[in-house]
PDB file of C-alpha atoms (C1' of nucleotides) in Angstrom:
ATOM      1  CA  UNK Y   1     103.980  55.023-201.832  1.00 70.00           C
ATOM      2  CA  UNK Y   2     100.838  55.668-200.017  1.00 95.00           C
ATOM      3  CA  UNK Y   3      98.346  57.868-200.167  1.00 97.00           C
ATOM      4  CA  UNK Y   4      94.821  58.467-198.105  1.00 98.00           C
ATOM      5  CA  UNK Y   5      93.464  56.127-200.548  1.00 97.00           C
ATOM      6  CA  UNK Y   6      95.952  53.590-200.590  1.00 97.00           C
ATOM      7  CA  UNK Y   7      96.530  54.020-196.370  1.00 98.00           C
ATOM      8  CA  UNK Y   8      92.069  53.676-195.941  1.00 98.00           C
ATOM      9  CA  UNK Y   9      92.470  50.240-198.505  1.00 98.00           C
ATOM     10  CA  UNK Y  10      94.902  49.275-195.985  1.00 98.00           C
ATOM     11  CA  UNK Y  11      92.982  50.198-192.652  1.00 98.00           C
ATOM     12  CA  UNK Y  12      89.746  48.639-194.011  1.00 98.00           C
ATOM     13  CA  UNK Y  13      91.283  45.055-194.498  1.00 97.00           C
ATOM     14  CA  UNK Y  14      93.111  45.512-191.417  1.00 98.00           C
ATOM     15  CA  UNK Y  15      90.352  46.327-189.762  1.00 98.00           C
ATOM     16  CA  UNK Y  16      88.532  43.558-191.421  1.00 97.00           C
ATOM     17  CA  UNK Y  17      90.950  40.658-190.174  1.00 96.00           C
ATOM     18  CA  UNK Y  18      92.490  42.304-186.618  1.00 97.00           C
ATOM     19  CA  UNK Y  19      89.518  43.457-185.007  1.00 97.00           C
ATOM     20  CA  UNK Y  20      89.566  41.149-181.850  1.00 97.00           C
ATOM     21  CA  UNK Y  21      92.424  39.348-182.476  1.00 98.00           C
ATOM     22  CA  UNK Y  22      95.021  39.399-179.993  1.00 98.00           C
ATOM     23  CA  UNK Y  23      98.707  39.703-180.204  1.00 98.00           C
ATOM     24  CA  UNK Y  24     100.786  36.501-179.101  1.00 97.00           C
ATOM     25  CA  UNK Y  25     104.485  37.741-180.005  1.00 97.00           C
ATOM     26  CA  UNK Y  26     106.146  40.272-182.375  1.00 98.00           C
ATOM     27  CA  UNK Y  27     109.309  39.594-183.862  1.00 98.00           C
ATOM     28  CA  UNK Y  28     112.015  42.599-184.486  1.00 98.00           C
ATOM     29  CA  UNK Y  29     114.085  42.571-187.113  1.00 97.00           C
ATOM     30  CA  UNK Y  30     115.288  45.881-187.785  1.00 97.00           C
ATOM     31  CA  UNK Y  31     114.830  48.018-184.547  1.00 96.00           C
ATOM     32  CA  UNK Y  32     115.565  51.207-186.389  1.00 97.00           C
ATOM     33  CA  UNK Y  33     112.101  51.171-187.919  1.00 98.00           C
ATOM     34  CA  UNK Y  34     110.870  51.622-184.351  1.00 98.00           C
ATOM     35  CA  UNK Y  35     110.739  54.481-182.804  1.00 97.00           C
ATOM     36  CA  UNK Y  36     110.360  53.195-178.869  1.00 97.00           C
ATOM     37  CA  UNK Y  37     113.330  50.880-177.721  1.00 97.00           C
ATOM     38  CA  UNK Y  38     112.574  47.459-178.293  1.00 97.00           C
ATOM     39  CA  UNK Y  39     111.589  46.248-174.883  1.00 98.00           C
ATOM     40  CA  UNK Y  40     108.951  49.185-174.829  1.00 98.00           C
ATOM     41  CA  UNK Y  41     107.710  48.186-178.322  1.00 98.00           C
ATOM     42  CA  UNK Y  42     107.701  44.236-177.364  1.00 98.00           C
ATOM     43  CA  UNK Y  43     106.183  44.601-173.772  1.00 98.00           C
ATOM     44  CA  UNK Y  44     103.450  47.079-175.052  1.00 98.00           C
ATOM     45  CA  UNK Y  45     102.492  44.815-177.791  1.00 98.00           C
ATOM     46  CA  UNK Y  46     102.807  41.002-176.237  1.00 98.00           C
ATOM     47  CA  UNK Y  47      99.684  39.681-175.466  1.00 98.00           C
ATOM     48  CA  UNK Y  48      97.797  42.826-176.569  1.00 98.00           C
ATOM     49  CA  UNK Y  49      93.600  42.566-177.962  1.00 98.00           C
ATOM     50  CA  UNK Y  50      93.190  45.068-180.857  1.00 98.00           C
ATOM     51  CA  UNK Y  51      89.623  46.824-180.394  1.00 98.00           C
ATOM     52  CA  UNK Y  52      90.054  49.249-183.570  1.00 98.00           C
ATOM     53  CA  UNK Y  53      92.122  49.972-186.910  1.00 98.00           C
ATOM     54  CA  UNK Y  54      91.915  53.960-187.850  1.00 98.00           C
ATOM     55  CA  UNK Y  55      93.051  55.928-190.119  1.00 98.00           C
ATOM     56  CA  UNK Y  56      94.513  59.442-189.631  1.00 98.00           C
ATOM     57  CA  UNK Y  57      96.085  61.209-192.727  1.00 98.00           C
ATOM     58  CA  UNK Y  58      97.894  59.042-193.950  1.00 98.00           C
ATOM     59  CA  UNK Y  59      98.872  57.399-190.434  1.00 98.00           C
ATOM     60  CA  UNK Y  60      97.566  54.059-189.494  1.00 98.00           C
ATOM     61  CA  UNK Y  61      96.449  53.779-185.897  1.00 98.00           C
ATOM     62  CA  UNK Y  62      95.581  50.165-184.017  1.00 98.00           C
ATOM     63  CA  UNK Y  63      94.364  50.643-181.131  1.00 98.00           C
ATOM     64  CA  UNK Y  64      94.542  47.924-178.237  1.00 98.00           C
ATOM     65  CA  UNK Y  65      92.611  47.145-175.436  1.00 98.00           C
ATOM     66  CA  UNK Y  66      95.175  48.516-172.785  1.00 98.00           C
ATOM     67  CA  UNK Y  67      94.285  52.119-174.757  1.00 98.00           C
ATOM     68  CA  UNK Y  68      97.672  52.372-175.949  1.00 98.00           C
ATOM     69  CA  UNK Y  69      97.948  52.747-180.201  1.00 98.00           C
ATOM     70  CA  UNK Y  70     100.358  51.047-182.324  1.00 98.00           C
ATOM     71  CA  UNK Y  71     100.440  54.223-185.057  1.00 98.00           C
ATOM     72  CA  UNK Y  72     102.011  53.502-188.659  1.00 98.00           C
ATOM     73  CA  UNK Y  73     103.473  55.565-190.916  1.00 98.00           C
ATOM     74  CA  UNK Y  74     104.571  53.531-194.444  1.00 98.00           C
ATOM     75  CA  UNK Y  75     106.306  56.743-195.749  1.00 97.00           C
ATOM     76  CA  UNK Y  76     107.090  55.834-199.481  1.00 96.00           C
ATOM     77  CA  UNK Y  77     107.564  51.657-199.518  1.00 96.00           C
ATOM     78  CA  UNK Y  78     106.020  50.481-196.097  1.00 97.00           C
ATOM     79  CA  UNK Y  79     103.428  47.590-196.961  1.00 97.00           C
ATOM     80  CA  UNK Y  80     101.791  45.422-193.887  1.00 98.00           C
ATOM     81  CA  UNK Y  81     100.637  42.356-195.021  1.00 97.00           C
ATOM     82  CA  UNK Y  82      98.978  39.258-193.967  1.00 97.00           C
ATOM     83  CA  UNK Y  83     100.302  35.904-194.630  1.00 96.00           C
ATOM     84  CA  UNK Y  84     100.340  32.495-193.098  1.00 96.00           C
ATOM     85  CA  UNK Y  85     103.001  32.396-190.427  1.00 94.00           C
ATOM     86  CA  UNK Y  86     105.292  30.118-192.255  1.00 94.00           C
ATOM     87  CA  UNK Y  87     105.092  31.909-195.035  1.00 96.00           C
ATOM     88  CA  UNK Y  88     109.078  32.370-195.853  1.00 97.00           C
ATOM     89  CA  UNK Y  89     110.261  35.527-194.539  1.00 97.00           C
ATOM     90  CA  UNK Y  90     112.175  38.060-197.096  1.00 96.00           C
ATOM     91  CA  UNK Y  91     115.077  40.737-196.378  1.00 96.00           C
ATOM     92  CA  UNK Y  92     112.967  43.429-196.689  1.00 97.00           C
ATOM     93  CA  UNK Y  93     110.330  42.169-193.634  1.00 98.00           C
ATOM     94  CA  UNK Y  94     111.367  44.249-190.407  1.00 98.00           C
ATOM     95  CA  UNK Y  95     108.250  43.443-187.853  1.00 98.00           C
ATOM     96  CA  UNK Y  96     106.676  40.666-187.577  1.00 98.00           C
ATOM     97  CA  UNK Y  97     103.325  40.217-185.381  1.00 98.00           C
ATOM     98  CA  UNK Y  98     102.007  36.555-184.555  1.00 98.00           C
ATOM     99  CA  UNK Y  99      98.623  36.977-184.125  1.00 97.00           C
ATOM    100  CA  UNK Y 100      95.930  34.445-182.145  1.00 94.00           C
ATOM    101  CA  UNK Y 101      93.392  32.674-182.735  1.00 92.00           C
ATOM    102  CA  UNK Y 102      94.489  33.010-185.924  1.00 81.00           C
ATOM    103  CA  UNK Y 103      97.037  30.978-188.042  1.00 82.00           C
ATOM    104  CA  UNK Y 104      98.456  34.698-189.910  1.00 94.00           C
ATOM    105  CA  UNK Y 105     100.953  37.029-188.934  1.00 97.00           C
ATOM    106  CA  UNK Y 106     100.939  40.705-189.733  1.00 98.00           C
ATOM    107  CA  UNK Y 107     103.967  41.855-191.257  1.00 98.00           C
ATOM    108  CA  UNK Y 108     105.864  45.068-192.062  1.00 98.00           C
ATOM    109  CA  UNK Y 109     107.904  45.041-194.770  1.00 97.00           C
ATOM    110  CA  UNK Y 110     109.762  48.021-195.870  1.00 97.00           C
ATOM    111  CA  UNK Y 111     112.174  48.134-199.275  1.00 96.00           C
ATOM    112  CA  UNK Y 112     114.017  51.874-198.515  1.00 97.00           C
ATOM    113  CA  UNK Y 113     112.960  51.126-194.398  1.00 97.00           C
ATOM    114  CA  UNK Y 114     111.436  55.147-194.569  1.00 97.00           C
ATOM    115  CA  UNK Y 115     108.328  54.209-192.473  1.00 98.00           C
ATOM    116  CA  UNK Y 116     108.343  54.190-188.603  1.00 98.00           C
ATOM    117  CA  UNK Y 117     106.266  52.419-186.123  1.00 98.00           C
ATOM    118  CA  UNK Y 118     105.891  53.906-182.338  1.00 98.00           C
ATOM    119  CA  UNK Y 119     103.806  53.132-179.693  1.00 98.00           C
ATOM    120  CA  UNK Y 120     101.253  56.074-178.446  1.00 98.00           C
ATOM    121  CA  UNK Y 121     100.804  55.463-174.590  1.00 97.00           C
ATOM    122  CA  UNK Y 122      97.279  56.594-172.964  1.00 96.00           C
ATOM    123  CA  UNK Y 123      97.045  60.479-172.277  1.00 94.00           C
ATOM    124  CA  UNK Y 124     100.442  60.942-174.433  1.00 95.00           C
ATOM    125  CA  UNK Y 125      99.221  61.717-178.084  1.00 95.00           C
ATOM    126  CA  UNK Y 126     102.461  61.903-180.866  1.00 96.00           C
ATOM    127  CA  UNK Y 127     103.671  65.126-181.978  1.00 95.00           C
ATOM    128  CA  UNK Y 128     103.397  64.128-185.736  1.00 95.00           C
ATOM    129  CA  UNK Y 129      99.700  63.349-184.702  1.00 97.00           C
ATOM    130  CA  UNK Y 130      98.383  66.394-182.847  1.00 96.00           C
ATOM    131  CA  UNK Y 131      99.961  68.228-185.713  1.00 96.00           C
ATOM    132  CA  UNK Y 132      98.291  66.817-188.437  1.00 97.00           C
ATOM    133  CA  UNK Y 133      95.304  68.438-190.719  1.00 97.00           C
ATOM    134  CA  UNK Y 134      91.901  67.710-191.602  1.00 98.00           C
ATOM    135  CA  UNK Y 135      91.858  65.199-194.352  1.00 98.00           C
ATOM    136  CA  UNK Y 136      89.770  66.273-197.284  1.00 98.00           C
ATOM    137  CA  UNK Y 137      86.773  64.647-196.310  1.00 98.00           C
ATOM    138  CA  UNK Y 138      86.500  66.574-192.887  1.00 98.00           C
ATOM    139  CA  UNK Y 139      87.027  70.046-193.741  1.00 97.00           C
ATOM    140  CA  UNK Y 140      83.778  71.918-196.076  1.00 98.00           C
ATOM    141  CA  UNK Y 141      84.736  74.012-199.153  1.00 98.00           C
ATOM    142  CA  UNK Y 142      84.269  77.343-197.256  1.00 98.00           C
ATOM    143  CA  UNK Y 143      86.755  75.980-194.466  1.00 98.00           C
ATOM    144  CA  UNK Y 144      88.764  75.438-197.485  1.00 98.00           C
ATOM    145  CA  UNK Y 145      88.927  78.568-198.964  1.00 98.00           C
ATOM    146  CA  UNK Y 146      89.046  80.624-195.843  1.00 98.00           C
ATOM    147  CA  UNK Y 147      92.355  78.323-194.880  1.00 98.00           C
ATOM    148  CA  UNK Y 148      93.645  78.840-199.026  1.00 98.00           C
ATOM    149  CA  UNK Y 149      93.166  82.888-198.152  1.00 97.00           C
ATOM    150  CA  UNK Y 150      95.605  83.254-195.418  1.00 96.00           C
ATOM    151  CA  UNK Y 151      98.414  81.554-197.194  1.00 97.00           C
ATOM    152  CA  UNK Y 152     100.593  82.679-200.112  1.00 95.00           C
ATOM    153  CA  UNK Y 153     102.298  79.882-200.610  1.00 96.00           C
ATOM    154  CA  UNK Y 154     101.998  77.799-204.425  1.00 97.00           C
ATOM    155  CA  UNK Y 155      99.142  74.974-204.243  1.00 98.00           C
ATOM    156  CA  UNK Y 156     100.924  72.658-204.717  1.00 97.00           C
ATOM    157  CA  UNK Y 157     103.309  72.145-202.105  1.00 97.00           C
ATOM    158  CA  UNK Y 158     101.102  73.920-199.928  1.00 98.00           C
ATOM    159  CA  UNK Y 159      98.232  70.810-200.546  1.00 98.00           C
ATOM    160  CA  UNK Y 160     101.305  68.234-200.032  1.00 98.00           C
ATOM    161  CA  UNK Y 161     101.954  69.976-196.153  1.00 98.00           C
ATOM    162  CA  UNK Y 162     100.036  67.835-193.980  1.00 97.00           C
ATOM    163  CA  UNK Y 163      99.728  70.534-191.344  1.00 97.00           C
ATOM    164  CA  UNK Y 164      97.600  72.354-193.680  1.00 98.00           C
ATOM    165  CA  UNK Y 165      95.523  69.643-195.279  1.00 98.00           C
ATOM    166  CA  UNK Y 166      96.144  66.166-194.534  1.00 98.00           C
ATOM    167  CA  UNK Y 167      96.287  62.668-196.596  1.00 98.00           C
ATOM    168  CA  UNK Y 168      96.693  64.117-200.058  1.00 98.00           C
ATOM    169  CA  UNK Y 169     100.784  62.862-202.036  1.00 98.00           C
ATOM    170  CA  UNK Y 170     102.441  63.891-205.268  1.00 97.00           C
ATOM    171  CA  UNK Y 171      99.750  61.384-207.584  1.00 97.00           C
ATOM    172  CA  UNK Y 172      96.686  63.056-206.419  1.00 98.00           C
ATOM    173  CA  UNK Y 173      97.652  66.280-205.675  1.00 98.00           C
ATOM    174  CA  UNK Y 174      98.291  66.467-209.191  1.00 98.00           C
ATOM    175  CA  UNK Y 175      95.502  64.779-210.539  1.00 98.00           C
ATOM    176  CA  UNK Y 176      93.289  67.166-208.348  1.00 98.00           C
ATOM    177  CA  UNK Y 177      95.115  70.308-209.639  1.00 98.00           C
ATOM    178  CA  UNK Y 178      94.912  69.154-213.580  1.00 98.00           C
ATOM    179  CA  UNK Y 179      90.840  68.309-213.221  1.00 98.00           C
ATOM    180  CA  UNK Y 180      90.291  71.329-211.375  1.00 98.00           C
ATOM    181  CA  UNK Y 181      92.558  73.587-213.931  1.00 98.00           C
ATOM    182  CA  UNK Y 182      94.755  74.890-211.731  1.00 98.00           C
ATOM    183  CA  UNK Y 183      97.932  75.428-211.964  1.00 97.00           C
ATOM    184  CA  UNK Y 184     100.702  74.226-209.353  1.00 97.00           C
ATOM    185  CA  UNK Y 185     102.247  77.342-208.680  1.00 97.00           C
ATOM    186  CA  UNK Y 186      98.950  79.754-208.290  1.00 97.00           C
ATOM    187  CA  UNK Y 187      99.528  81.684-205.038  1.00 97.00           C
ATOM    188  CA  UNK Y 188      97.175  79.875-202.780  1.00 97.00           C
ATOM    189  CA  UNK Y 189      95.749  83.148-201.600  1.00 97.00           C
ATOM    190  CA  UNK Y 190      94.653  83.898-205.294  1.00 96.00           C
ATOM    191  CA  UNK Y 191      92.030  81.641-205.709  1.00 97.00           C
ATOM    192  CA  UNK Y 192      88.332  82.743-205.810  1.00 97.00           C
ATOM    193  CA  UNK Y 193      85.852  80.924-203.698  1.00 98.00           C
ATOM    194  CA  UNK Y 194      84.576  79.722-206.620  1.00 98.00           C
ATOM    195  CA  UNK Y 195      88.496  77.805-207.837  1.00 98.00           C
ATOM    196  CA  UNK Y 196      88.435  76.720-203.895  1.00 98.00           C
ATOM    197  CA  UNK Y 197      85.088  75.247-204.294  1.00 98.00           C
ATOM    198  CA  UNK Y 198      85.912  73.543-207.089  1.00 98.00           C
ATOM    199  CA  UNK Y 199      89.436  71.621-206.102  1.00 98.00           C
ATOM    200  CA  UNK Y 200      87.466  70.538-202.722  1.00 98.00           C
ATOM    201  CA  UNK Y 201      84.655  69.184-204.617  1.00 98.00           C
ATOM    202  CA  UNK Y 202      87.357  67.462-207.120  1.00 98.00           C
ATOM    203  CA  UNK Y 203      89.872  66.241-204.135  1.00 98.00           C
ATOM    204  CA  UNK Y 204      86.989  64.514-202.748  1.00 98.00           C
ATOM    205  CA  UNK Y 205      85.776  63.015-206.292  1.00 98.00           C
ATOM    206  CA  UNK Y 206      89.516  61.699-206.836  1.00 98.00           C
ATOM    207  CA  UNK Y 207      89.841  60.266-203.671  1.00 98.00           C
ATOM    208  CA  UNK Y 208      86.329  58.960-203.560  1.00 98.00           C
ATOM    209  CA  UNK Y 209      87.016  57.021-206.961  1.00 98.00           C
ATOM    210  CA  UNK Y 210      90.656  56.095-206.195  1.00 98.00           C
ATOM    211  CA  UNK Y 211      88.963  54.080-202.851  1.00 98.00           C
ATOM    212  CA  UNK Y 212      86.858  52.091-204.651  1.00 98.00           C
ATOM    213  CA  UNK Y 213      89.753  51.213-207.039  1.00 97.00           C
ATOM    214  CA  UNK Y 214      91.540  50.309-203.791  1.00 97.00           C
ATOM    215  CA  UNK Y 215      94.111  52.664-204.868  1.00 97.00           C
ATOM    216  CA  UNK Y 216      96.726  53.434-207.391  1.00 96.00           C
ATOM    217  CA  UNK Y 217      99.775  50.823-207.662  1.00 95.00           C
ATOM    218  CA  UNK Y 218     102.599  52.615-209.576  1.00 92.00           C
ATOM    219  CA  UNK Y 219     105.254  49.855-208.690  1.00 88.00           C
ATOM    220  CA  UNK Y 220     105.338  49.012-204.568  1.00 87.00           C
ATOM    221  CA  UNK Y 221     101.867  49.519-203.448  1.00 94.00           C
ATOM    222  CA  UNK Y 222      99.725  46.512-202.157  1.00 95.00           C
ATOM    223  CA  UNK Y 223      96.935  45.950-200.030  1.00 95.00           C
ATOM    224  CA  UNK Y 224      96.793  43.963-197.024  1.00 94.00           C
ATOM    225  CA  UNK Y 225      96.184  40.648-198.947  1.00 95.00           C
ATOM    226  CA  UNK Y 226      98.886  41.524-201.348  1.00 93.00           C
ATOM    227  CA  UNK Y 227      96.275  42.695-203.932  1.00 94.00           C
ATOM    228  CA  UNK Y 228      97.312  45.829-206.102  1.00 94.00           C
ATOM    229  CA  UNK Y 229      95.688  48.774-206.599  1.00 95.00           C
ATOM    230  CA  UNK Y 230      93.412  49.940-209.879  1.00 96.00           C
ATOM    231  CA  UNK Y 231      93.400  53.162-209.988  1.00 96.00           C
ATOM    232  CA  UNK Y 232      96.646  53.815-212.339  1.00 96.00           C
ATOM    233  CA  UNK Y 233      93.881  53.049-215.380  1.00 96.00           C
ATOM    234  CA  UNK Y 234      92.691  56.260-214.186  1.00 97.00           C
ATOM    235  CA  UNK Y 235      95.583  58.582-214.026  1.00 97.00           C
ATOM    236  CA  UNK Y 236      95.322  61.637-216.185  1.00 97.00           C
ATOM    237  CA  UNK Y 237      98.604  63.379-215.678  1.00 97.00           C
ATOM    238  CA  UNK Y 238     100.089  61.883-213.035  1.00 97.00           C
ATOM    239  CA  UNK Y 239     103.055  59.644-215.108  1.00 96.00           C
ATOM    240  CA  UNK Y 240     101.331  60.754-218.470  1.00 96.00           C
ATOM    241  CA  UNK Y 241     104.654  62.839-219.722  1.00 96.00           C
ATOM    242  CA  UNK Y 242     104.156  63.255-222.916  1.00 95.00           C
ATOM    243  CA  UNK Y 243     100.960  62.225-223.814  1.00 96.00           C
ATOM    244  CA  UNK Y 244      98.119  64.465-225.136  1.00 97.00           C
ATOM    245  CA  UNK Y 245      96.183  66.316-222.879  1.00 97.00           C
ATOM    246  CA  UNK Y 246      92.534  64.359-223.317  1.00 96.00           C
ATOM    247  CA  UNK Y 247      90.447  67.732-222.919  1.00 97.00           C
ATOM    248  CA  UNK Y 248      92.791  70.139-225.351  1.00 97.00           C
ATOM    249  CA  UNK Y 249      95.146  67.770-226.663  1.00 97.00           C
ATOM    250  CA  UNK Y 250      98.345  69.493-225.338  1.00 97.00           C
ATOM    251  CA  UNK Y 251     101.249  67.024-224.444  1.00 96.00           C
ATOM    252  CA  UNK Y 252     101.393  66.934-220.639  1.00 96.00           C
ATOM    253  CA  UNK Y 253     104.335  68.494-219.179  1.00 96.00           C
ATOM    254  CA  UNK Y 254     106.997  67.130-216.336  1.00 96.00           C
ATOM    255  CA  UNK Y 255     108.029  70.154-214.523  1.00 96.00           C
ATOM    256  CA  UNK Y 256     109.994  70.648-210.752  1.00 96.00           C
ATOM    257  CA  UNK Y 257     107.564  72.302-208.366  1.00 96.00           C
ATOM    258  CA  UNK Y 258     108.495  72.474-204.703  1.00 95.00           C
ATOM    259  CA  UNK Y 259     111.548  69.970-205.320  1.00 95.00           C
ATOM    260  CA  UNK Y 260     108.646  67.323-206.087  1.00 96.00           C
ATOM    261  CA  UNK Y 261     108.522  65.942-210.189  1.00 97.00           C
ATOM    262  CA  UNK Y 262     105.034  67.730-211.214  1.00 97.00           C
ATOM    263  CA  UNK Y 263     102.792  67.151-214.557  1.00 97.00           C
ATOM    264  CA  UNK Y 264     100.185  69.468-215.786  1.00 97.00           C
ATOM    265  CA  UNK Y 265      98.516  70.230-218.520  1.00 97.00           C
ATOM    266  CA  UNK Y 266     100.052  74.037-219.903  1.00 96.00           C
ATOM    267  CA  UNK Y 267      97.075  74.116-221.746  1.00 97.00           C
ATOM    268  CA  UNK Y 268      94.214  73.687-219.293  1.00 97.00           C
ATOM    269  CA  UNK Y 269      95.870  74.892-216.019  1.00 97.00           C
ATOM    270  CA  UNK Y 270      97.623  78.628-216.915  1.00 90.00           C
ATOM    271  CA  UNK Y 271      98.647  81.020-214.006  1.00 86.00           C
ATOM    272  CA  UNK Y 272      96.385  83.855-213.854  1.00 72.00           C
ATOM    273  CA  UNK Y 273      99.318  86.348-213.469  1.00 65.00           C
ATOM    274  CA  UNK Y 274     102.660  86.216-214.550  1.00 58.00           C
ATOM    275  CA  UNK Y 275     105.101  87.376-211.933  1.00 53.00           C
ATOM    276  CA  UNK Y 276     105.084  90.852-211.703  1.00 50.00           C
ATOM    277  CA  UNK Y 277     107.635  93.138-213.828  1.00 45.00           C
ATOM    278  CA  UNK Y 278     108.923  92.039-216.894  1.00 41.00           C
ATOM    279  CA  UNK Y 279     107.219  94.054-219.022  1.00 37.00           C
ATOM    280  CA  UNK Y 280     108.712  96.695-220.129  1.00 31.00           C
TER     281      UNK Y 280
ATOM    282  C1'  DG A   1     111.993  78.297-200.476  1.00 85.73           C
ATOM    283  C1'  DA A   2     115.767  75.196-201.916  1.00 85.73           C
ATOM    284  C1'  DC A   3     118.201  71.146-200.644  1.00 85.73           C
ATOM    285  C1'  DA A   4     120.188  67.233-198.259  1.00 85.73           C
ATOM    286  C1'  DA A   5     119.088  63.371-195.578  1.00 85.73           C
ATOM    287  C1'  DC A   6     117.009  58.940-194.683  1.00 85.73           C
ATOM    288  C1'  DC A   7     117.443  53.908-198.017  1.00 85.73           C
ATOM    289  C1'  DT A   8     117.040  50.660-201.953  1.00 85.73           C
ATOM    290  C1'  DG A   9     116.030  49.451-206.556  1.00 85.73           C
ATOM    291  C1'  DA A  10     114.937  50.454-211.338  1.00 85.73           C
ATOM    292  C1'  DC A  11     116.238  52.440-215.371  1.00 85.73           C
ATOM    293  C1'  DC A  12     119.281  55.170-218.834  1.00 85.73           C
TER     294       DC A  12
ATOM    295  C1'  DG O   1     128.147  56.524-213.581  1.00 85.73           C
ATOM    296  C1'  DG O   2     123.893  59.338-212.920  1.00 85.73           C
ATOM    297  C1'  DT O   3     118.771  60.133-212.189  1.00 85.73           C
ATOM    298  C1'  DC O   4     114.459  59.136-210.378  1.00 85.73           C
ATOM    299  C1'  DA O   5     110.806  57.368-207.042  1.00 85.73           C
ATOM    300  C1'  DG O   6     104.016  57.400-204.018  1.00 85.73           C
ATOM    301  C1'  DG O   7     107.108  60.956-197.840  1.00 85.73           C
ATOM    302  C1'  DT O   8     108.773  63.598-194.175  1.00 85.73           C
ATOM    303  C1'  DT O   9     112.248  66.123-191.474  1.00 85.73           C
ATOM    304  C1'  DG O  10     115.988  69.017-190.571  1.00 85.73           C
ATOM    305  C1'  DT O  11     119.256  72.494-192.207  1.00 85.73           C
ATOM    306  C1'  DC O  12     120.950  76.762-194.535  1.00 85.73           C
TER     307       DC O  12
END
DNA sequence: GACAACCTGACC
DNA sequence: GGTCAGGTTGTC
């Protein structure tokens, strides 16, 4: 489900309603979505004062007074919500935080239960975290390109591996490669600075816009006050099978790239080689 | 690199 | 019954 977009809609109304608050009880429901054993998660979190609500990629990171970080990953149908504490509680709701002084709880609801929540103790950052890539808005178009050089790997799933370049999914991977006429499988190490220069400044555009949308809702995504996203309205490709192309008019083709459903326009975004030999 | 796995629901 | 889904990880 979410992307950068959708995960900074997320941290800023967290961040909004947390900051301060302090954390009474949490309720488990489903301890597989945590990664720490349950006493460690509970005895971490009870009675805990959240100073901060981050974003990293597409991790969300609360930090708490004692300097230990509650980090989030929603994977494809995590949602946390707010909601009055009484609110009734569906089958789908794993983790549920009371919070005080404040009459909401936080919630974690999960539909395919993908997403993971683990506590980061002081002095002991995660793996997944140390790991992780620039997002697109803190690496410069040279950095870009010099990274692009070194690998021959397609775009595409190249922009999807968060070690390389963090925050970007399947919607606006795609939308960034159709806008910046590219196509998915272009060797990453053929593109001229000026290609590289372009699908930064476009990444950041799409992203920018998608933001102030508050993100794209295809069917799971909400915010943290259960609002949807708007940014669908401004898909181009992404879930536009079929459709023409609105620069050249070409229908917009579903094809498989990196085992991940991909649309482009075969039009505007042709590989500059063909594979080598097969001509005869 | 391709593919299965993790899960559930929607749709054909 | 089968296929697909906004993500990531582990295996041939």
């Amino acid at each position: 489900m979410p992307e950068l977009p959708e995960v900074e809609t997320i941290v800023r109304g967290l961040r909004e309603a947390l900051t301060g608050l302090r954390i009474r009880a949490v309720h488990l429901r489903n301890s597989k979505i945590v990664r720490n054993s349950p006493a460690l998660f509970r005895r971490s979190l009870t009675g805990a004062r959240i100073c901060a609500v981050r974003r990293q990629g597409k991790f969300i990171l609360i930090d708490l007074e004692s300097a230990r970080t509650l980090v989030i990953h929603l994977r494809m149908t995590g949602q946390l919500i707010l909601v009055p504490e009484r609110a009734p509680v569906d089958q789908h709701t794993h983790v549920l935080f009371d919070l005080t002084p404040e009459g909401r709880q936080l919630r974690y609801r999960d539909v395919r239960k993908f997403g993971r929540l683990e506590i980061q103790e002081p002095g002991w950052p995660l793996p997944h975290l140390t790991a992780l890539a620039p997002d697109p808005f803190e690496l410069s178009a040279r950095e870009l390109f010099l990274k692009l050089r070194e690998k021959k790997r397609a775009i595409k799933p190249l922009l999807l591996d968060q070690n390389f370049l963090s925050g970007l999914g399947n919607i606006y991977v795609d939308e960034s490669l159709y806008r910046s006429q590219i196509h998915p499988l272009t060797p990453a190490n053929g593109l001229s600075e000026v290609q590289a220069g372009r699908l930064h400044r476009v990444i950041r555009r799409v992203l920018r816009q998608a933001i102030l949308a508050k993100g794209t809702t295809v069917s799971d995504y909400r915010g943290p006050e259960g609002i949807i996203g708007g940014f669908q309205h401004f898909l181009r490709v992404y879930g536009c099978t079929g459709e023409p192309c609105r620069v050249c008019g070409t229908p917009i083709q579903k094809s498989r790239v990196g085992g991940r459903g991909t649309h482009s326009c075969p039009g505007c975004q042709s590989l500059p080689k063909l594979p080598p030999a097969n001509q005869a």
